[in-house]
Coordinates of C-alpha atoms and ligand atoms in Angstrom, one line a residue:
M1 CA -27.0 -21.0 -22.8
F2 CA -26.9 -21.1 -19.6
R3 CA -28.0 -18.0 -18.5
S4 CA -29.4 -15.5 -21.0
H5 CA -29.1 -11.9 -19.4
T6 CA -26.7 -11.6 -15.7
C7 CA -28.5 -10.0 -12.5
G8 CA -27.5 -6.6 -13.6
E9 CA -29.0 -6.0 -16.8
L10 CA -33.2 -6.2 -16.7
R11 CA -35.3 -2.9 -17.3
E12 CA -38.4 -2.4 -18.6
S13 CA -37.6 -2.7 -22.4
H14 CA -37.8 -6.0 -21.1
I15 CA -40.7 -6.5 -20.2
N16 CA -42.1 -9.4 -21.2
E17 CA -39.3 -11.6 -23.0
S18 CA -38.2 -14.3 -22.1
I19 CA -35.2 -15.0 -20.0
T20 CA -32.7 -17.2 -18.3
L21 CA -31.0 -16.6 -14.9
A22 CA -28.8 -17.8 -12.5
G23 CA -27.1 -17.0 -9.0
W24 CA -27.7 -16.4 -5.7
V25 CA -30.2 -16.4 -2.9
Q26 CA -29.3 -13.1 -1.4
K27 CA -32.8 -13.1 0.6
S28 CA -36.3 -14.8 0.3
R29 CA -39.8 -13.0 2.1
D30 CA -42.4 -15.3 2.5
K31 CA -46.0 -13.9 2.6
G32 CA -48.2 -17.2 2.3
F33 CA -49.9 -16.3 -0.8
M34 CA -46.6 -15.0 -2.9
I35 CA -42.4 -14.8 -2.2
W36 CA -39.7 -12.2 -3.4
I37 CA -36.1 -14.0 -4.1
D38 CA -33.3 -11.8 -5.1
L39 CA -31.6 -13.0 -7.0
R40 CA -27.6 -11.7 -7.2
D41 CA -25.0 -12.4 -8.8
R42 CA -21.7 -10.0 -9.6
Y43 CA -23.1 -7.7 -11.5
G44 CA -26.0 -6.9 -9.4
I45 CA -29.6 -8.0 -8.7
T46 CA -32.7 -9.5 -10.2
Q47 CA -36.0 -9.6 -8.0
L48 CA -37.9 -12.7 -9.0
I49 CA -41.7 -13.6 -7.7
F50 CA -43.9 -16.5 -7.0
D51 CA -47.5 -15.5 -6.7
E52 CA -50.1 -18.6 -6.2
E53 CA -52.3 -17.2 -8.8
R54 CA -49.7 -17.5 -11.7
T55 CA -47.2 -20.2 -10.5
S56 CA -47.7 -23.4 -9.8
K57 CA -47.9 -24.9 -5.9
K58 CA -45.2 -27.2 -6.9
L59 CA -43.1 -24.3 -8.3
I60 CA -44.3 -22.6 -4.9
E61 CA -43.7 -25.5 -2.4
K62 CA -39.8 -25.9 -4.1
A63 CA -39.1 -22.2 -3.3
K64 CA -40.0 -22.7 -0.2
L65 CA -36.8 -24.3 0.1
L66 CA -34.8 -21.4 -1.0
G67 CA -32.0 -20.1 1.3
R68 CA -29.7 -17.7 1.6
E69 CA -27.0 -18.6 -1.2
F70 CA -28.3 -21.6 -2.4
V71 CA -27.5 -21.4 -6.1
I72 CA -29.8 -21.6 -8.1
Q73 CA -31.2 -20.6 -12.3
V74 CA -34.3 -20.1 -13.7
H75 CA -36.1 -19.2 -16.8
G76 CA -39.3 -16.5 -16.2
T77 CA -40.8 -13.8 -18.0
V78 CA -39.8 -10.0 -17.5
I79 CA -42.9 -8.2 -15.7
E80 CA -43.7 -5.1 -14.7
R81 CA -42.6 -4.2 -11.3
A82 CA -46.2 -3.1 -8.6
S83 CA -44.3 -1.3 -6.2
K84 CA -40.9 0.0 -8.2
N85 CA -37.0 -0.4 -6.2
P86 CA -35.6 3.2 -7.5
T87 CA -32.6 2.5 -5.5
I88 CA -31.2 -0.8 -8.4
P89 CA -31.7 -0.3 -11.6
T90 CA -33.2 -3.1 -12.5
G91 CA -35.4 -2.1 -9.4
N92 CA -37.7 -1.5 -12.2
I93 CA -39.4 -5.2 -12.8
E94 CA -38.8 -8.8 -11.7
I95 CA -39.2 -12.2 -13.4
L96 CA -42.2 -14.6 -12.9
V97 CA -40.4 -17.4 -12.5
S98 CA -42.0 -19.7 -14.7
D99 CA -39.2 -23.2 -13.8
F100 CA -36.2 -23.0 -11.5
S101 CA -33.5 -25.4 -10.3
I102 CA -31.5 -25.9 -7.7
L103 CA -27.3 -26.3 -9.1
N104 CA -26.3 -26.2 -5.2
E105 CA -27.0 -26.0 -1.4
S106 CA -25.9 -23.7 0.9
L107 CA -25.0 -23.5 4.3
T108 CA -26.3 -20.3 5.8
P109 CA -23.5 -18.7 5.6
P110 CA -20.7 -17.5 8.8
F111 CA -22.4 -13.8 8.4
T112 CA -24.3 -11.5 6.4
I113 CA -23.7 -11.7 2.4
E114 CA -23.9 -7.2 2.9
D115 CA -22.7 -4.8 2.5
E116 CA -22.3 -3.6 5.5
T117 CA -22.1 -7.1 7.1
D118 CA -21.9 -8.5 11.1
G119 CA -19.0 -10.6 10.2
G120 CA -15.4 -9.5 11.4
D121 CA -12.0 -9.6 10.0
D122 CA -10.9 -13.0 11.5
I123 CA -14.1 -14.8 10.1
R124 CA -14.1 -12.7 6.4
M125 CA -11.0 -14.3 6.0
K126 CA -11.4 -17.6 7.1
Y127 CA -14.4 -17.8 3.9
R128 CA -12.7 -15.0 1.7
Y129 CA -14.8 -16.5 -1.2
L130 CA -18.0 -15.6 0.5
D131 CA -16.2 -12.0 0.9
I132 CA -16.3 -11.6 -2.5
R133 CA -19.4 -12.5 -3.4
R134 CA -20.1 -8.9 -1.0
N135 CA -20.6 -5.4 -3.6
P136 CA -17.3 -3.1 -1.3
V137 CA -15.3 -6.6 -2.0
R138 CA -16.2 -6.8 -5.6
E139 CA -15.5 -3.8 -6.0
N140 CA -12.1 -3.3 -4.8
L141 CA -11.1 -6.2 -6.5
V142 CA -12.5 -5.3 -10.2
F143 CA -10.5 -1.6 -9.0
R144 CA -7.3 -2.9 -8.9
H145 CA -7.9 -5.1 -12.4
Q146 CA -8.5 -1.5 -13.8
V147 CA -5.4 -0.2 -12.3
T148 CA -3.5 -2.6 -13.9
M149 CA -5.2 -2.2 -17.2
A150 CA -4.5 1.4 -17.3
V151 CA -0.5 0.6 -15.6
R152 CA -0.9 -2.2 -19.2
N153 CA -2.2 -0.1 -22.0
Y154 CA 0.1 3.0 -20.3
L155 CA 4.0 1.7 -20.6
S156 CA 3.1 -1.4 -23.5
N157 CA 2.0 2.6 -25.6
K158 CA 5.0 3.3 -24.4
E159 CA 7.0 0.4 -26.0
F160 CA 7.9 -1.1 -22.4
V161 CA 8.0 -4.4 -22.7
E162 CA 5.9 -6.9 -20.5
I163 CA 8.9 -9.4 -19.9
E164 CA 8.6 -12.4 -16.3
T165 CA 12.1 -13.6 -14.3
P166 CA 12.1 -16.7 -12.4
Y167 CA 10.6 -16.8 -9.0
L168 CA 13.4 -19.3 -7.9
I169 CA 16.2 -17.6 -7.5
K170 CA 19.6 -17.1 -6.0
S171 CA 18.8 -14.3 -2.5
T172 CA 19.2 -10.8 -3.5
P173 CA 20.2 -8.4 -0.9
E174 CA 17.1 -5.4 -0.1
G175 CA 17.3 -5.1 3.2
A176 CA 14.9 -8.2 4.0
R177 CA 15.3 -11.5 4.5
D178 CA 14.2 -14.1 1.5
F179 CA 11.9 -16.8 1.8
I180 CA 13.8 -20.2 0.9
V181 CA 12.9 -22.9 -1.1
P182 CA 14.5 -26.4 -0.5
S183 CA 16.0 -28.2 -3.7
R184 CA 14.5 -32.0 -4.0
M185 CA 17.6 -32.5 -6.8
N186 CA 20.2 -30.4 -5.3
E187 CA 20.7 -31.8 -1.3
G188 CA 21.0 -29.4 0.7
Q189 CA 20.6 -26.3 -1.8
F190 CA 17.7 -24.1 -1.3
Y191 CA 16.7 -21.7 -3.7
A192 CA 14.8 -17.9 -2.8
L193 CA 12.3 -16.3 -3.9
P194 CA 13.2 -12.9 -5.0
Q195 CA 12.2 -9.5 -3.1
S196 CA 12.4 -8.4 -5.8
P197 CA 13.2 -8.6 -9.6
Q198 CA 16.0 -5.8 -9.2
T199 CA 18.9 -8.0 -11.1
F200 CA 17.0 -9.1 -13.8
K201 CA 15.5 -6.5 -14.7
Q202 CA 19.6 -5.1 -14.4
L203 CA 20.2 -8.3 -16.6
L204 CA 17.2 -7.9 -19.1
M205 CA 18.7 -4.0 -19.7
V206 CA 22.0 -5.3 -20.6
G207 CA 20.4 -8.2 -22.6
G208 CA 19.1 -4.9 -25.1
M209 CA 15.7 -4.7 -23.7
D210 CA 16.1 -1.5 -23.1
K211 CA 11.7 -0.7 -21.8
Y212 CA 11.0 -3.2 -19.2
F213 CA 8.3 -3.8 -16.2
Q214 CA 6.4 -6.5 -14.6
I215 CA 3.1 -7.2 -12.7
V216 CA 4.8 -9.2 -9.9
K217 CA 4.9 -11.3 -6.5
C218 CA 7.9 -9.5 -4.0
F219 CA 8.4 -11.7 -1.2
R220 CA 9.6 -10.3 2.2
D221 CA 10.0 -13.1 4.6
E222 CA 10.6 -9.4 7.8
D223 CA 8.0 -9.2 11.0
L224 CA 5.2 -8.2 10.2
R225 CA 4.3 -4.6 10.9
A226 CA 0.7 -3.5 10.8
D227 CA -0.3 -3.9 6.6
R228 CA 2.5 -5.5 5.0
Q229 CA 2.2 -8.3 3.4
P230 CA 5.2 -11.2 3.1
E231 CA 3.9 -11.4 -0.4
F232 CA 3.0 -8.5 -2.3
T233 CA 3.2 -6.6 -5.8
Q234 CA 5.2 -4.1 -7.4
I235 CA 5.2 -2.3 -10.8
D236 CA 8.8 -3.1 -11.9
C237 CA 10.0 -1.1 -14.5
E238 CA 14.1 -0.4 -15.7
M239 CA 14.9 1.9 -18.4
A240 CA 18.3 2.0 -20.2
F241 CA 20.4 4.8 -22.2
V242 CA 18.1 7.4 -19.5
E243 CA 20.1 9.6 -16.6
Q244 CA 17.0 9.9 -13.6
E245 CA 15.4 13.5 -15.4
D246 CA 14.3 11.0 -17.9
I247 CA 13.0 7.9 -15.3
L248 CA 11.1 10.9 -13.3
L249 CA 10.1 12.4 -16.2
T250 CA 8.2 8.4 -17.5
F251 CA 6.9 7.8 -14.3
E252 CA 5.4 11.1 -13.1
G253 CA 3.8 11.4 -16.8
L254 CA 2.3 7.5 -15.4
T255 CA 2.0 8.4 -11.9
R256 CA -0.9 11.7 -13.5
H257 CA -2.3 9.1 -15.8
L258 CA -3.6 6.8 -13.5
I259 CA -4.7 9.2 -11.3
K260 CA -6.7 11.3 -14.5
K261 CA -8.0 8.5 -15.5
I262 CA -8.6 6.3 -12.6
K263 CA -10.0 9.2 -10.4
G264 CA -11.0 11.5 -13.1
I265 CA -8.9 14.6 -11.1
E266 CA -5.7 16.5 -13.6
I267 CA -2.1 17.2 -11.5
S268 CA 0.3 19.0 -13.2
N269 CA 4.0 19.4 -12.1
F270 CA 5.3 17.3 -9.1
P271 CA 6.8 18.8 -6.8
R272 CA 10.6 17.3 -5.4
M273 CA 12.2 18.5 -2.5
T274 CA 16.1 16.9 -1.9
Y275 CA 16.5 14.1 0.8
D276 CA 17.5 16.8 2.8
S277 CA 14.9 18.6 3.0
A278 CA 11.8 16.7 4.0
M279 CA 13.8 16.2 6.9
K280 CA 14.1 19.2 7.7
L281 CA 10.8 20.0 7.2
Y282 CA 8.7 17.6 8.0
G283 CA 11.1 15.1 9.7
N284 CA 9.7 12.2 7.1
D285 CA 11.0 11.7 4.2
K286 CA 7.7 11.1 2.7
P287 CA 6.1 13.8 3.9
D288 CA 2.1 14.1 3.2
I289 CA 1.9 17.2 1.5
R290 CA -1.5 17.7 0.7
F291 CA -0.9 20.4 4.7
G292 CA 1.2 22.8 5.5
M293 CA 2.9 22.6 9.1
E294 CA 5.7 22.6 7.7
F295 CA 8.4 22.3 11.2
G296 CA 10.3 25.7 12.5
E297 CA 12.9 24.8 13.9
L298 CA 14.2 26.5 16.8
N299 CA 17.7 26.4 18.2
E300 CA 18.5 29.3 16.9
F301 CA 15.5 31.1 19.2
A302 CA 15.3 28.8 21.8
K303 CA 18.5 27.5 23.1
H304 CA 21.2 29.4 25.2
K305 CA 18.5 30.9 27.9
D306 CA 17.9 29.0 31.1
F307 CA 15.8 26.7 29.7
A308 CA 17.6 23.6 30.0
V309 CA 16.2 21.0 28.3
F310 CA 16.2 23.1 25.9
N311 CA 20.3 23.8 25.7
N312 CA 21.0 19.7 26.5
S313 CA 19.0 19.0 23.3
E314 CA 20.6 18.4 19.7
L315 CA 17.0 20.1 18.0
V316 CA 14.5 22.0 19.5
V317 CA 11.6 22.0 16.6
G318 CA 7.9 23.4 16.0
I319 CA 5.1 23.2 14.1
A320 CA 2.4 25.8 14.5
I321 CA -1.5 24.2 14.7
P322 CA -3.9 25.7 13.0
G323 CA -6.3 27.5 15.8
G324 CA -4.9 25.7 18.5
N325 CA -5.2 28.7 20.5
N326 CA -8.0 28.0 22.3
Y327 CA -7.6 24.5 22.7
S328 CA -8.2 24.1 26.6
R329 CA -5.6 23.5 29.0
K330 CA -7.7 20.0 29.4
D331 CA -7.1 19.3 25.4
I332 CA -3.2 19.8 26.2
D333 CA -2.5 17.9 28.5
K334 CA -4.3 15.0 26.1
L335 CA -1.8 16.0 23.4
I336 CA 0.7 16.2 25.1
N337 CA 0.1 12.7 26.7
W338 CA -0.5 11.5 22.8
V339 CA 3.2 12.3 21.7
K340 CA 4.6 11.1 25.9
R341 CA 2.8 7.5 24.3
P342 CA 5.4 4.8 23.8
Q343 CA 4.7 4.9 20.1
I344 CA 5.2 8.1 19.8
G345 CA 8.8 8.3 23.0
A346 CA 8.6 12.6 23.0
S347 CA 9.6 12.9 27.1
G348 CA 7.5 16.1 26.2
M349 CA 6.2 18.7 25.1
V350 CA 7.2 22.4 25.8
Y351 CA 3.8 24.9 24.0
C352 CA 3.4 27.9 23.0
K353 CA -0.6 30.4 22.0
C354 CA -0.4 32.4 20.2
N355 CA -3.4 35.5 21.4
E356 CA -5.9 37.2 18.8
D357 CA -4.5 40.2 20.9
G358 CA -0.7 39.1 20.2
T359 CA 0.6 38.7 22.8
Y360 CA 2.4 34.7 23.1
K361 CA 1.9 32.6 26.8
S362 CA 4.2 29.9 26.7
S363 CA 4.5 26.8 29.2
V364 CA 8.1 28.0 29.2
D365 CA 7.7 31.7 29.9
K366 CA 10.1 31.9 33.3
F367 CA 12.7 31.6 30.3
Y368 CA 12.0 33.6 27.8
T369 CA 10.2 37.2 26.4
Q370 CA 7.4 37.8 24.3
E371 CA 10.3 39.1 21.4
D372 CA 11.4 35.3 22.5
L373 CA 8.4 33.7 21.2
S374 CA 7.5 35.8 18.8
K375 CA 10.6 34.7 16.6
W376 CA 9.2 30.9 17.8
A377 CA 5.4 32.3 15.8
E378 CA 7.9 33.0 12.6
A379 CA 10.1 30.5 12.6
T380 CA 6.8 27.7 12.4
G381 CA 4.2 29.8 10.6
A382 CA 1.7 30.3 13.5
K383 CA 0.1 32.9 13.1
A384 CA -3.0 34.7 15.4
G385 CA -5.4 32.4 16.9
D386 CA -2.0 29.1 16.5
L387 CA -0.9 26.6 19.4
I388 CA 3.1 26.3 18.7
C389 CA 3.6 23.2 20.1
I390 CA 8.0 22.6 20.2
L391 CA 9.6 19.1 21.1
S392 CA 13.5 18.8 21.9
G393 CA 16.5 15.9 21.7
E394 CA 17.8 14.0 19.6
T395 CA 17.9 14.7 15.7
N396 CA 15.9 12.1 13.6
K397 CA 14.5 11.0 16.8
V398 CA 12.1 14.1 17.4
R399 CA 11.6 15.3 13.8
A400 CA 9.8 11.5 14.1
Q401 CA 7.6 12.6 17.0
L402 CA 7.0 15.6 15.4
S403 CA 6.5 14.2 12.3
A404 CA 4.2 11.6 14.4
L405 CA 2.2 14.6 15.2
R406 CA 1.9 17.1 13.0
M407 CA 0.8 13.7 11.0
E408 CA -1.8 13.2 13.6
M409 CA -2.8 16.9 13.9
G410 CA -3.4 16.5 10.2
E411 CA -5.7 13.8 10.4
R412 CA -8.1 15.4 13.1
L413 CA -8.0 18.1 11.8
G414 CA -9.0 16.4 8.7
L415 CA -6.5 18.3 6.6
R416 CA -5.4 14.6 4.8
K417 CA -8.4 14.3 2.1
N418 CA -9.0 11.6 0.8
D419 CA -10.2 13.1 -2.0
E420 CA -7.0 14.9 -3.2
F421 CA -4.0 13.9 -4.5
A422 CA -0.6 15.8 -3.8
P423 CA 2.0 13.6 -4.8
L424 CA 6.5 14.1 -5.3
W425 CA 9.5 13.2 -5.5
V426 CA 11.9 12.8 -2.9
V427 CA 15.0 13.1 -4.6
D428 CA 19.3 12.7 -3.2
F429 CA 18.3 10.1 -1.0
P430 CA 21.6 9.0 0.7
L431 CA 23.6 6.0 -0.2
L432 CA 23.5 4.9 2.3
E433 CA 23.2 4.7 6.2
W434 CA 24.7 3.7 9.4
D435 CA 22.8 0.8 11.2
E436 CA 23.4 0.5 15.4
E437 CA 23.1 -3.3 15.5
T438 CA 25.9 -4.6 12.8
E439 CA 27.8 -1.1 13.3
R440 CA 28.3 -1.0 10.2
F441 CA 26.7 1.0 6.8
H442 CA 23.9 -1.0 4.5
A443 CA 22.8 0.4 1.7
M444 CA 19.8 2.8 2.0
H445 CA 18.2 1.7 -0.8
H446 CA 20.4 -1.5 -2.6
P447 CA 24.1 -2.0 -3.9
F448 CA 22.6 -1.9 -7.1
T449 CA 22.7 2.3 -6.7
S450 CA 24.7 4.6 -8.1
P451 CA 26.5 6.9 -6.4
K452 CA 26.6 10.5 -7.1
P453 CA 29.3 10.4 -9.3
E454 CA 30.8 13.7 -8.3
Q455 CA 30.4 12.0 -4.4
I456 CA 32.2 9.6 -5.2
E457 CA 35.8 10.3 -3.7
L458 CA 34.3 11.4 -0.3
L459 CA 33.2 7.4 0.0
K460 CA 36.7 6.9 1.4
T461 CA 36.6 10.2 4.1
A462 CA 32.9 10.6 4.9
P463 CA 30.5 7.7 3.5
G464 CA 27.6 8.2 5.6
S465 CA 27.3 11.4 3.8
V466 CA 27.6 10.6 0.2
K467 CA 23.8 10.7 -2.4
A468 CA 23.4 8.5 -4.4
N469 CA 20.7 9.1 -8.0
A470 CA 18.0 7.1 -5.6
Y471 CA 14.0 8.5 -6.0
D472 CA 11.3 8.3 -4.2
L473 CA 7.7 8.8 -5.4
V474 CA 6.1 9.2 -2.2
L475 CA 1.5 10.5 -2.5
N476 CA -0.2 11.1 0.1
G477 CA 2.3 10.9 2.6
N478 CA 3.3 7.2 1.6
E479 CA 6.1 6.2 -0.5
I480 CA 4.8 4.2 -3.2
G481 CA 7.6 3.8 -5.4
G482 CA 10.8 4.2 -5.2
G483 CA 14.0 3.7 -7.3
S484 CA 17.1 4.4 -9.0
I485 CA 20.3 4.9 -11.5
R486 CA 22.1 1.9 -10.7
I487 CA 25.7 1.2 -11.3
H488 CA 26.4 0.0 -14.4
D489 CA 30.2 -1.1 -14.1
K490 CA 31.8 -4.0 -12.4
E491 CA 34.8 -1.5 -10.8
T492 CA 32.4 0.8 -9.0
Q493 CA 30.3 -2.7 -8.5
A494 CA 32.5 -3.8 -6.2
M495 CA 33.6 -1.1 -4.6
M496 CA 30.1 -0.5 -3.9
F497 CA 30.2 -4.3 -2.1
E498 CA 33.8 -4.0 -0.4
Y499 CA 32.4 -0.3 2.3
L500 CA 29.8 -3.0 2.5
G501 CA 31.5 -5.2 3.8
F502 CA 31.6 -8.3 1.5
T503 CA 35.1 -9.4 0.8
P504 CA 35.8 -10.3 -2.9
E505 CA 34.8 -13.6 -2.7
E506 CA 32.0 -12.9 -1.0
A507 CA 30.9 -10.8 -3.8
K508 CA 31.9 -12.7 -6.2
A509 CA 29.5 -15.3 -5.0
Q510 CA 27.0 -14.0 -4.6
F511 CA 27.1 -11.9 -7.4
G512 CA 29.4 -12.9 -10.1
F513 CA 27.3 -13.1 -12.7
L514 CA 25.7 -9.5 -12.6
M515 CA 29.9 -8.0 -12.1
D516 CA 30.7 -10.4 -15.2
A517 CA 27.3 -8.4 -17.5
F518 CA 29.1 -5.1 -16.3
Q519 CA 31.7 -6.3 -18.9
Y520 CA 30.1 -7.1 -21.9
G521 CA 28.5 -3.5 -22.9
A522 CA 26.1 -3.2 -20.3
P523 CA 24.5 0.2 -21.0
P524 CA 23.5 3.6 -18.0
H525 CA 20.5 2.4 -16.7
G526 CA 17.9 2.8 -14.3
G527 CA 14.2 2.3 -12.6
I528 CA 11.8 2.5 -10.4
A529 CA 9.3 -0.1 -8.2
F530 CA 5.9 1.6 -7.5
G531 CA 3.4 -1.5 -4.9
L532 CA 0.6 -2.2 -6.6
D533 CA -1.5 -2.8 -3.5
R534 CA 0.0 0.9 -1.8
L535 CA -0.6 2.3 -5.1
V536 CA -4.7 0.6 -5.8
S537 CA -5.3 1.5 -2.0
I538 CA -4.2 5.1 -2.0
L539 CA -6.1 6.0 -5.5
G540 CA -9.4 3.8 -4.3
G541 CA -9.1 5.9 -1.5
Q542 CA -9.5 3.8 1.9
E543 CA -6.7 2.4 4.6
T544 CA -5.1 -1.1 4.5
I545 CA -3.9 -3.0 1.0
R546 CA -5.4 -6.0 3.1
D547 CA -9.3 -4.7 0.8
F548 CA -8.1 -5.6 -2.3
I549 CA -5.8 -7.8 -1.9
A550 CA -9.0 -11.7 -3.0
F551 CA -7.1 -13.2 -0.3
P552 CA -3.6 -11.4 1.8
K553 CA -2.7 -12.4 5.0
N554 CA -3.5 -11.7 8.4
N555 CA -1.1 -9.8 10.9
S556 CA 0.8 -13.3 11.6
G557 CA 1.5 -14.2 8.3
R558 CA -1.4 -16.6 7.8
D559 CA -3.4 -18.0 5.4
V560 CA -6.0 -18.1 8.0
M561 CA -8.9 -20.0 5.0
I562 CA -6.3 -22.4 3.7
N563 CA -4.0 -22.4 6.8
A564 CA -0.7 -22.0 5.9
P565 CA 2.1 -22.3 6.4
S566 CA 1.4 -25.2 8.1
Y567 CA 3.6 -29.2 8.8
I568 CA 4.5 -31.3 6.0
D569 CA 4.7 -34.9 6.0
D570 CA 7.9 -36.9 7.5
Q571 CA 8.0 -38.6 4.0
Q572 CA 8.3 -34.5 1.9
L573 CA 10.9 -33.7 4.2
K574 CA 13.3 -36.7 4.2
D575 CA 12.6 -35.9 -0.2
L576 CA 14.0 -32.8 1.1
N577 CA 16.6 -33.4 2.8
L578 CA 15.4 -32.4 5.5
R579 CA 15.7 -32.4 9.4
L580 CA 14.3 -30.4 12.1
N581 CA 15.8 -29.9 15.1
E582 CA 15.4 -33.2 17.4
K583 CA 12.9 -31.2 20.0
Ligands
LIG5 N1 14.1 -3.2 -6.0 C1 13.6 -1.7 -5.2 C2 12.7 -1.8 -4.8 O1 12.0 -3.4 -4.8 C3 13.2 -0.1 -7.1 C4 14.0 -0.1 -7.9 O2 15.2 0.1 -7.4 O3 13.9 -0.5 -9.1 O4 12.0 -1.7 -3.9

């Protein structure tokens, strides 16, 4: 056997046993007459000892040559350690080495392989295989494995079948650009990598596989935003013979199970909120409900006085910041500058202090009476001691700005706790979304999403107001899953494509296969997909999804370790019938 034990395994009960270990040299301390080496593998660290009295001179000389990250195989005897180390499980023993062999040498690593390393992000990504030797990274990967196993077991026990769908497909529009793969054998033709297995999982429903899931890579060629990966993993699910309620209950069950199993936290009910109320109360379709600070709309109490800024605004809306009454003028100025930063984009901020004695002091006292201000306090839920922050402007913009302020204040006040889990369903999303740039409607979720049947007629007169049977699962301010009940008849699907600006010919060319399938007894169906990377990072209580991906790409979509993307040689280009544009 290559090794009899791992480096995390030996205890006092093993004393006097002959063992063989293998691993990496974490560090060595050479006192001349004695050498200690920390040997590390995935499971832990075990101390090796060489000393003049008990170890041969030759072996000591050889041990002196060992550098950090050398790989060695060690034979020896477990002995009791003189000075015990209570911080590690193997701290009561050490190995008196009788022989060892160097399996491989190592260059000095470019950063320390310690929990707290001196390596910056870039260097750690370039040498990710070394980074993975560090406990925090290794633990995250193991954690991800535990989450995926819990998902697989749960769904499998509920009779879901994991089925693989192809990666080389025809483009599926989900709102992003496709990654394209040229076909060598079909000159001038291209595959697309799936943005999600959407159409395939629907075809599996037509195929009668009424409960499907897949833990699957998806690819979206989007402009990179912070903490987005061009390839990411979804827990992709679909069910036939269901209504929205069945899907919500099933996947609420999965999420509850994961939070219980992984975090030991019991969550009884998942509140539901319509998209419209989420926007009204939190200015956001993925509200963080771990804390309050709900929006209070103030049009009624703030407009039609003499304050032109508010009178000219579509929406005047505020939040109450708990304890904000004692902010100094300087603190408040800082807050005003914060909302005026280009990333937030507010033109200014009005505030109102709620004094302990029940009076109010606002930055617009000239225009408003104490009675007016008391109504602001009532609408925002402000209590004595709070500070009301008010923004105004065009509805969508001002909601987004105030939402950013709410999240920032939640963070500053320590209300967004890592160990608290507050999931909710956001339901009744709009079916369509107006796109200013192309000046037409886009599907808000995707073109296969079913409108609320009773609102189909409205599509003709007020398409923007039609709601869909679409839902998102939100956890701590993040969308962790989203899905919909699908259209399952050809006519409705054809009509939908028409609203989205496809000619019948275009719809047939791109989605003929799906509409054909709908003519062969397609059952009612619906589904959801969870973003696994995000889910794992939230359950793991960490911010960035990159920490839970073995080989992530950087913010410009590059893998700096293998240096991809990269140029290909002329012969490859020729084989693929591709030519680069003349320079
Ligand atoms: N395909 C959708 C997505 O990737 C999820 C779904 O509708 O099931 O967001």
